[in-house]
Every structure is written in C-alpha cells, then in structure tokens.
Short mmCIF file of C-alpha atoms in Angstrom, two decimals:
data_model
loop_
_atom_site.label_atom_id
_atom_site.label_comp_id
_atom_site.label_asym_id
_atom_site.label_seq_id
_atom_site.Cartn_x
_atom_site.Cartn_y
_atom_site.Cartn_z
CA UNK J 1 4.81 -13.48 3.96
CA UNK J 2 3.49 -9.35 3.59
CA UNK J 3 3.46 -8.44 0.04
CA UNK J 4 2.67 -4.83 -0.83
CA UNK J 5 1.67 -3.36 -4.26
CA UNK J 6 1.14 -0.15 -5.58
CA UNK J 7 -0.92 1.09 -8.24
CA UNK J 8 -0.64 2.66 -10.93
CA UNK J 9 3.26 2.41 -11.24
CA UNK J 10 3.50 5.53 -13.33
CA UNK J 11 0.98 9.27 -13.60
CA UNK J 12 1.60 12.16 -15.44
CA UNK J 13 -1.03 15.06 -14.22
CA UNK J 14 -1.09 18.45 -15.44
CA UNK J 15 -0.27 20.81 -12.30
CA UNK J 16 -3.72 21.84 -10.08
CA UNK J 17 -4.69 18.07 -10.59
CA UNK J 18 -6.14 16.51 -7.52
CA UNK J 19 -4.90 12.83 -7.62
CA UNK J 20 -4.99 9.30 -5.54
CA UNK J 21 -2.35 6.99 -5.21
CA UNK J 22 -2.84 3.28 -4.01
CA UNK J 23 -1.50 0.92 -1.89
CA UNK J 24 -2.74 -2.23 -1.30
CA UNK J 25 -1.25 -5.32 1.28
CA UNK J 26 -1.86 -8.67 2.10
CA UNK J 27 -1.70 -8.99 5.19
CA UNK J 28 -4.33 -7.02 7.74
CA UNK J 29 -2.47 -7.36 11.19
CA UNK J 30 -0.28 -4.47 10.52
CA UNK J 31 0.33 -1.87 13.40
CA UNK J 32 1.16 1.17 11.35
CA UNK J 33 1.93 2.27 7.46
CA UNK J 34 4.04 5.13 6.28
CA UNK J 35 3.84 7.04 3.47
CA UNK J 36 7.23 8.21 1.40
CA UNK J 37 8.17 10.25 -1.10
CA UNK J 38 11.68 9.85 -3.05
CA UNK J 39 13.78 12.16 -5.45
CA UNK J 40 15.55 10.87 -7.91
CA UNK J 41 19.11 9.34 -6.78
CA UNK J 42 18.08 10.49 -3.07
CA UNK J 43 16.69 9.29 -0.16
CA UNK J 44 13.41 8.41 1.24
CA UNK J 45 11.67 11.57 2.45
CA UNK J 46 8.97 10.53 5.55
CA UNK J 47 5.60 12.28 4.39
CA UNK J 48 3.01 10.37 6.55
CA UNK J 49 2.83 7.70 9.13
CA UNK J 50 -0.49 6.31 10.33
CA UNK J 51 -0.73 3.90 13.14
CA UNK J 52 -3.88 1.01 13.03
CA UNK J 53 -6.04 3.04 15.30
CA UNK J 54 -6.39 5.62 12.88
CA UNK J 55 -8.15 6.26 10.02
CA UNK J 56 -6.62 8.97 8.13
CA UNK J 57 -3.52 11.50 8.87
CA UNK J 58 -3.30 14.89 6.74
CA UNK J 59 -0.30 17.05 6.77
CA UNK J 60 -0.67 19.95 4.28
CA UNK J 61 -1.83 19.12 0.92
CA UNK J 62 -1.35 15.63 1.38
CA UNK J 63 -4.01 13.10 3.09
CA UNK J 64 -3.86 9.43 3.26
CA UNK J 65 -6.00 6.46 4.76
CA UNK J 66 -5.89 3.61 6.17
CA UNK J 67 -8.59 0.37 5.82
CA UNK J 68 -6.92 -2.38 7.35
CA UNK J 69 -9.55 -4.57 6.79
CA UNK J 70 -9.75 -4.34 3.26
CA UNK J 71 -5.64 -4.05 3.24
CA UNK J 72 -5.75 -0.84 1.16
CA UNK J 73 -4.25 3.12 2.18
CA UNK J 74 -4.63 5.82 -0.26
CA UNK J 75 -2.64 9.15 -0.55
CA UNK J 76 -4.48 11.69 -1.42
CA UNK J 77 -2.67 15.08 -3.36
CA UNK J 78 -4.54 18.24 -3.63
CA UNK J 79 -4.06 20.74 -6.23
CA UNK J 80 -0.14 18.77 -7.27
CA UNK J 81 2.69 21.18 -8.52
CA UNK J 82 5.25 20.60 -10.54
CA UNK J 83 7.27 19.97 -7.59
CA UNK J 84 5.63 17.27 -6.48
CA UNK J 85 7.14 15.34 -8.74
CA UNK J 86 8.97 12.08 -7.71
CA UNK J 87 8.30 8.54 -6.97
CA UNK J 88 5.83 8.20 -3.77
CA UNK J 89 6.13 4.86 -1.83
CA UNK J 90 4.02 2.72 0.76
CA UNK J 91 5.69 1.04 3.36
CA UNK J 92 4.41 -1.43 5.74
CA UNK J 93 6.02 -3.60 9.14
CA UNK J 94 6.86 -6.84 8.67
CA UNK J 95 8.12 -8.68 11.95
CA UNK J 96 9.78 -5.60 13.64
CA UNK J 97 8.57 -1.75 13.82
CA UNK J 98 11.69 -1.37 11.62
CA UNK J 99 11.45 -3.72 9.17
CA UNK J 100 9.43 -3.12 6.38
CA UNK J 101 8.18 -4.35 3.58
CA UNK J 102 7.84 -1.52 0.81
CA UNK J 103 6.01 -1.49 -2.64
CA UNK J 104 7.28 -0.64 -5.82
CA UNK J 105 6.14 2.97 -5.62
CA UNK J 106 4.40 5.14 -7.81
CA UNK J 107 6.58 7.64 -10.71
CA UNK J 108 4.55 10.93 -10.44
CA UNK J 109 4.78 13.69 -12.86
CA UNK J 110 3.45 16.80 -12.74
CA UNK J 111 3.38 18.93 -15.91
CA UNK J 112 3.57 22.56 -15.88
CA UNK G 1 18.22 18.71 13.93
CA UNK G 2 20.26 16.89 12.17
CA UNK G 3 19.10 14.59 9.88
CA UNK G 4 20.33 10.38 9.28
CA UNK G 5 23.86 11.03 7.95
CA UNK G 6 25.60 8.56 5.78
CA UNK G 7 28.99 8.27 4.17
CA UNK G 8 30.64 8.07 1.77
CA UNK G 9 27.72 9.01 -0.53
CA UNK G 10 29.07 7.42 -3.81
CA UNK G 11 31.54 4.50 -3.88
CA UNK G 12 33.43 2.48 -6.38
CA UNK G 13 35.17 -1.33 -5.80
CA UNK G 14 35.94 -3.88 -8.18
CA UNK G 15 34.76 -7.29 -7.77
CA UNK G 16 36.54 -9.22 -5.04
CA UNK G 17 37.08 -6.16 -2.52
CA UNK G 18 34.99 -5.30 0.28
CA UNK G 19 33.30 -1.97 1.24
CA UNK G 20 32.10 -0.40 4.60
CA UNK G 21 29.66 2.15 4.83
CA UNK G 22 28.71 4.20 7.68
CA UNK G 23 25.30 5.66 9.44
CA UNK G 24 25.07 8.41 11.65
CA UNK G 25 21.65 8.45 12.99
CA UNK G 26 19.67 11.47 14.23
CA UNK G 27 20.55 12.63 17.63
CA UNK G 28 18.78 10.33 20.47
CA UNK G 29 17.59 7.65 18.03
CA UNK G 30 18.85 4.46 19.17
CA UNK G 31 17.42 1.98 16.58
CA UNK G 32 19.11 2.15 13.16
CA UNK G 33 18.17 -0.09 9.82
CA UNK G 34 19.49 -1.10 6.97
CA UNK G 35 17.96 -1.54 2.75
CA UNK G 36 19.18 -2.07 -0.22
CA UNK G 37 17.52 -0.77 -3.30
CA UNK G 38 18.02 -1.81 -6.44
CA UNK G 39 16.30 -0.98 -9.93
CA UNK G 40 14.99 -4.83 -10.34
CA UNK G 41 14.32 -5.73 -6.27
CA UNK G 42 13.13 -2.25 -5.56
CA UNK G 43 14.10 -1.83 -1.16
CA UNK G 44 14.95 -4.82 0.84
CA UNK G 45 15.11 -5.00 4.50
CA UNK G 46 19.24 -5.80 5.00
CA UNK G 47 19.21 -5.50 9.24
CA UNK G 48 17.89 -3.34 12.10
CA UNK G 49 20.33 -2.52 15.28
CA UNK G 50 19.33 -1.45 19.02
CA UNK G 51 21.35 -1.12 21.66
CA UNK G 52 24.23 -2.77 19.90
CA UNK G 53 22.32 -5.40 19.31
CA UNK G 54 21.09 -7.12 15.86
CA UNK G 55 17.27 -7.33 16.28
CA UNK G 56 16.01 -9.18 12.89
CA UNK G 57 18.06 -9.45 9.61
CA UNK G 58 16.54 -10.05 6.04
CA UNK G 59 17.19 -12.33 3.31
CA UNK G 60 20.78 -11.77 1.92
CA UNK G 61 23.98 -13.60 2.66
CA UNK G 62 26.41 -13.70 4.72
CA UNK G 63 28.84 -11.26 3.09
CA UNK G 64 26.42 -8.22 4.27
CA UNK G 65 26.92 -7.70 7.77
CA UNK G 66 26.91 -4.62 10.38
CA UNK G 67 27.17 -3.63 13.47
CA UNK G 68 26.50 -0.48 15.85
CA UNK G 69 28.42 1.28 18.42
CA UNK G 70 27.85 2.69 21.87
CA UNK G 71 26.87 5.74 20.30
CA UNK G 72 23.82 4.43 17.56
CA UNK G 73 26.12 5.04 15.09
CA UNK G 74 26.21 2.28 12.30
CA UNK G 75 28.08 0.48 9.71
CA UNK G 76 27.23 -2.22 6.99
CA UNK G 77 29.75 -4.35 5.38
CA UNK G 78 30.01 -6.15 2.52
CA UNK G 79 32.66 -8.35 1.64
CA UNK G 80 33.85 -10.48 -1.95
CA UNK G 81 31.93 -7.86 -3.72
CA UNK G 82 29.70 -9.32 -6.84
CA UNK G 83 28.58 -7.10 -9.75
CA UNK G 84 24.98 -7.74 -8.31
CA UNK G 85 25.43 -5.73 -5.38
CA UNK G 86 25.62 -2.47 -6.89
CA UNK G 87 22.70 -0.10 -5.45
CA UNK G 88 21.67 2.52 -3.32
CA UNK G 89 22.63 1.57 0.58
CA UNK G 90 19.66 3.65 2.82
CA UNK G 91 20.15 3.72 6.19
CA UNK G 92 17.11 4.91 8.59
CA UNK G 93 17.10 5.49 12.44
CA UNK G 94 13.82 5.13 14.67
CA UNK G 95 13.04 6.73 17.60
CA UNK G 96 11.95 5.46 20.62
CA UNK G 97 9.46 5.90 23.18
CA UNK G 98 9.21 4.91 26.78
CA UNK G 99 11.21 1.22 25.04
CA UNK G 100 9.53 1.00 22.41
CA UNK G 101 9.25 2.29 18.94
CA UNK G 102 6.81 4.61 17.76
CA UNK G 103 7.83 2.98 14.04
CA UNK G 104 8.75 5.86 11.83
CA UNK G 105 11.07 5.46 10.08
CA UNK G 106 13.97 8.91 9.27
CA UNK G 107 16.49 7.64 6.05
CA UNK G 108 19.28 9.02 4.56
CA UNK G 109 20.41 10.12 1.47
CA UNK G 110 21.92 6.79 1.00
CA UNK G 111 25.38 5.55 -0.23
CA UNK G 112 25.29 4.42 -3.66
CA UNK G 113 27.66 1.18 -4.52
CA UNK G 114 29.22 0.75 -7.66
CA UNK G 115 30.63 -2.88 -8.25
CA UNK G 116 32.71 -2.84 -11.84
#
C-alpha cells in the first residue's frame, strides 16, 4: 500500500527566504507525482506535475524534483512571499492515474 | 476556461438524512474523481468515473455512492448521514489525451458538509 509522508508538517519563514518542502513515498513504481497548494477552506490548486520520466519541473519561482529510486520529491520555493502562505500537498497515483494518495501536507507561513 | 464547479459550497444536515453533491468538470474532461478531506484522515479517495462508469472505488461504506452523466457531470450521494461524514468533499476532473489520461487532476473548491 502506497504511503506518502511530508516533512515538515509546518514551517514558518521570513519573507524572501528560499525554502524546500519534502515528500517521500514508499512504492517507487509511480508514473507521476503532483504538487498542490490549498488555502484555508478552499480546494486544491495544481502547482506542478512531474512525470516519472522527468527529473524536475519548473513554474515561476517553483521547482519540483523527483527521485523515484529513493522515493523522494522536493518542492523548492524561491524568494518566498506572504502570498505563498498555504498548505502544500504532494500526491502520487495508486492504481489508476486519478486515484491519488496524498501526504498530510506542509503548512507554510511566510512572515512579512 | 471555467474550472471545476461544485455545488452546493456549504450545507448542513442532521444525522440520518441523505445528501447529494454535484460536480461539473472542466469542459472536455471526461474523468471525474471524488475525495473526502477531514482533519483526522486527510484527503482520501472516494471513487472515480469515466464515460459514465465507475472505474475505481476507495475504502468507504456503501452509503457513499456516485454516478456520472453523459455530459460528464457527476453527483455523489451519502445516505444515512453520520457525524463522521462531516468533511470537505472535493471533486477533480482530469483531461484525456489519445484515450489515456495525462494524470493531472484539477480540483474544485469543494462542498463543505456539516452533519449535526
């Protein structure tokens, strides 16, 4: 059974810092990994999707890497801003592509 | 392009009642999946529909059911509500490409159900 772990559970940083969020998964036979952002009381916003054949994906100040062999992914946020404050979730497919197993998330607070 | 639309956004029910939630996927998306989010269990997969057929089901009791219509819109139903059903119910749609999904899911804002 696939298990996804995210460390740390919470993180508070001053504005402008570069930071790294970690995601690990137990079954390396995945064909993609997706990072999401969730604001309080809201739905999930897709940030990045990394296919298993890729090592990393970039979107603006976000960069996500994937190492299937070690069962790890990292989300790098450059020059953090207060607007980045949210919960960040990673997810991998279990069974079908649409049946995702989620980590419990990292709650990020960026202080002005 | 409109995103995934879920209705209603908020609702309050009492134990024993039933509830129906609706989801309209992004135009052109044929796959719809449902998730339950609670503080204790996090995000858990409920079921997935593609071309009006349930493709996968998560580990939830039979009180949880769903369906998909020919226009890809989907509904989920929870019967005989229990206090533990209080949660944010999220719907996601997925694009298809050449008959196979790219795997990327796009979520709606969710329906927050409170059971009293």
